[in-house]
């Protein structure tokens, strides 16, 4: 299956279990991989035959900057389900949510989750 991939989408949100995370907020990163057949788009050069990734960006932004969630798992799930609901050409989606400033008691680069969902 072909793939459209958006990486390094960064937004400011208020997700987390700790009160200070929900008050101060922090940066979140999102990577999205959408699996679909891109042959028609490649052959016809028509936007209607693919997924407009500007629209995907807007969906991700709305979720990450929207209602605070306790868990980044919930953020990833909402993004994955939204993509499947709004973009009928997408057969499978992988969403990774990065929380590089998670409140961990040590030095680390990133805390992240990945959600993989397929159309039913």
CSV table of C-alpha atoms in Angstrom, one decimal:
chain,number,residue,atom,x,y,z
A,1,UNK,CA,0.0,0.0,0.0
A,2,UNK,CA,1.2,3.5,-0.7
A,3,UNK,CA,1.7,6.1,2.0
A,4,UNK,CA,1.4,9.8,2.7
A,5,UNK,CA,3.6,10.8,5.7
A,6,UNK,CA,3.5,14.1,7.6
A,7,UNK,CA,6.3,14.3,10.2
A,8,UNK,CA,7.3,16.9,12.8
A,9,UNK,CA,3.9,18.7,13.2
A,10,UNK,CA,4.3,20.8,16.3
A,11,UNK,CA,1.6,22.4,18.4
A,12,UNK,CA,1.1,23.8,21.9
A,13,UNK,CA,-1.4,21.9,24.0
A,14,UNK,CA,-2.6,21.3,27.6
A,15,UNK,CA,-2.6,17.6,27.8
A,16,UNK,CA,-1.3,15.7,30.9
A,17,UNK,CA,-2.3,14.2,34.2
A,18,UNK,CA,-0.6,16.8,36.4
A,19,UNK,CA,-2.3,20.1,37.2
A,20,UNK,CA,0.7,22.2,36.0
A,21,UNK,CA,0.7,20.5,32.6
A,22,UNK,CA,-3.0,21.5,32.2
A,23,UNK,CA,-2.3,25.0,33.3
A,24,UNK,CA,1.0,25.9,31.7
A,25,UNK,CA,0.8,23.6,28.6
A,26,UNK,CA,3.7,22.4,26.5
A,27,UNK,CA,4.8,21.5,23.0
A,28,UNK,CA,3.6,18.3,21.4
A,29,UNK,CA,4.8,16.7,18.1
A,30,UNK,CA,2.8,14.6,15.8
A,31,UNK,CA,3.7,12.3,13.0
A,32,UNK,CA,1.0,10.8,10.7
A,33,UNK,CA,1.3,8.1,8.1
A,34,UNK,CA,-1.7,7.4,5.9
A,35,UNK,CA,-1.9,4.2,3.9
A,36,UNK,CA,-3.9,4.3,0.7
A,37,UNK,CA,-3.7,3.6,-3.1
A,38,UNK,CA,-2.0,6.6,-4.8
A,39,UNK,CA,-1.9,5.1,-8.3
A,40,UNK,CA,-4.8,7.2,-9.7
A,41,UNK,CA,-3.4,10.4,-8.2
A,42,UNK,CA,0.0,9.6,-9.7
A,43,UNK,CA,-1.4,8.9,-13.1
A,44,UNK,CA,-4.0,11.7,-13.3
A,45,UNK,CA,-2.3,14.4,-11.2
A,46,UNK,CA,-5.6,15.2,-9.6
A,47,UNK,CA,-6.0,16.3,-6.0
A,48,UNK,CA,-9.4,14.6,-5.7
A,49,UNK,CA,-7.6,11.2,-6.2
A,50,UNK,CA,-5.5,11.6,-3.0
A,51,UNK,CA,-5.7,13.2,0.5
A,52,UNK,CA,-5.1,16.9,0.8
A,53,UNK,CA,-2.5,17.0,3.6
A,54,UNK,CA,-3.4,20.6,4.4
A,55,UNK,CA,-6.8,19.3,5.6
A,56,UNK,CA,-5.0,16.6,7.7
A,57,UNK,CA,-2.8,19.2,9.2
A,58,UNK,CA,-5.8,21.3,10.2
A,59,UNK,CA,-7.4,18.2,11.8
A,60,UNK,CA,-4.3,17.4,13.8
A,61,UNK,CA,-3.9,21.0,14.9
A,62,UNK,CA,-7.6,21.2,16.1
A,63,UNK,CA,-7.1,18.1,18.2
A,64,UNK,CA,-3.8,18.9,19.8
A,65,UNK,CA,-4.7,22.5,20.5
A,66,UNK,CA,-8.3,21.6,21.5
A,67,UNK,CA,-9.8,19.9,24.5
A,68,UNK,CA,-7.2,18.9,27.1
A,69,UNK,CA,-6.7,15.2,27.6
A,70,UNK,CA,-5.0,13.4,30.4
A,71,UNK,CA,-3.2,10.9,28.1
A,72,UNK,CA,-1.4,11.4,24.8
A,73,UNK,CA,-3.0,8.0,23.9
A,74,UNK,CA,-6.4,9.8,23.8
A,75,UNK,CA,-4.9,12.5,21.6
A,76,UNK,CA,-3.5,10.0,19.2
A,77,UNK,CA,-6.8,8.0,19.1
A,78,UNK,CA,-8.8,11.1,18.4
A,79,UNK,CA,-6.5,12.0,15.5
A,80,UNK,CA,-6.5,8.5,14.1
A,81,UNK,CA,-10.3,8.2,14.3
A,82,UNK,CA,-10.8,11.6,12.8
A,83,UNK,CA,-8.6,10.9,9.8
A,84,UNK,CA,-10.4,7.6,9.1
A,85,UNK,CA,-13.8,9.4,9.4
A,86,UNK,CA,-12.9,12.4,7.2
A,87,UNK,CA,-10.7,10.8,4.5
A,88,UNK,CA,-12.4,7.9,2.9
A,89,UNK,CA,-9.4,7.0,0.8
A,90,UNK,CA,-7.3,6.2,3.8
A,91,UNK,CA,-7.3,2.5,4.6
A,92,UNK,CA,-4.9,2.5,7.5
A,93,UNK,CA,-3.3,5.3,9.7
A,94,UNK,CA,-0.4,5.5,12.1
A,95,UNK,CA,-0.3,8.4,14.5
A,96,UNK,CA,2.6,9.1,16.8
A,97,UNK,CA,2.3,11.7,19.5
A,98,UNK,CA,5.5,13.0,21.0
A,99,UNK,CA,5.7,14.7,24.4
A,100,UNK,CA,9.3,15.8,24.6
A,101,UNK,CA,8.8,17.7,27.8
A,102,UNK,CA,7.0,15.0,29.8
A,103,UNK,CA,7.5,15.4,33.6
A,104,UNK,CA,10.0,12.6,34.0
A,105,UNK,CA,12.7,12.6,36.7
A,106,UNK,CA,15.7,12.4,34.5
A,107,UNK,CA,17.3,13.3,31.1
A,108,UNK,CA,15.5,12.0,28.0
A,109,UNK,CA,14.8,13.0,24.5
A,110,UNK,CA,11.2,12.1,24.0
A,111,UNK,CA,8.2,10.3,25.3
A,112,UNK,CA,5.8,9.1,22.6
A,113,UNK,CA,3.0,6.7,21.7
A,114,UNK,CA,1.9,5.3,18.4
A,115,UNK,CA,-1.6,4.4,17.4
A,116,UNK,CA,-2.3,2.2,14.4
A,117,UNK,CA,-5.9,2.0,13.1
A,118,UNK,CA,-7.5,0.4,10.0
A,119,UNK,CA,-10.8,1.0,8.3
A,120,UNK,CA,-13.4,-1.5,9.4
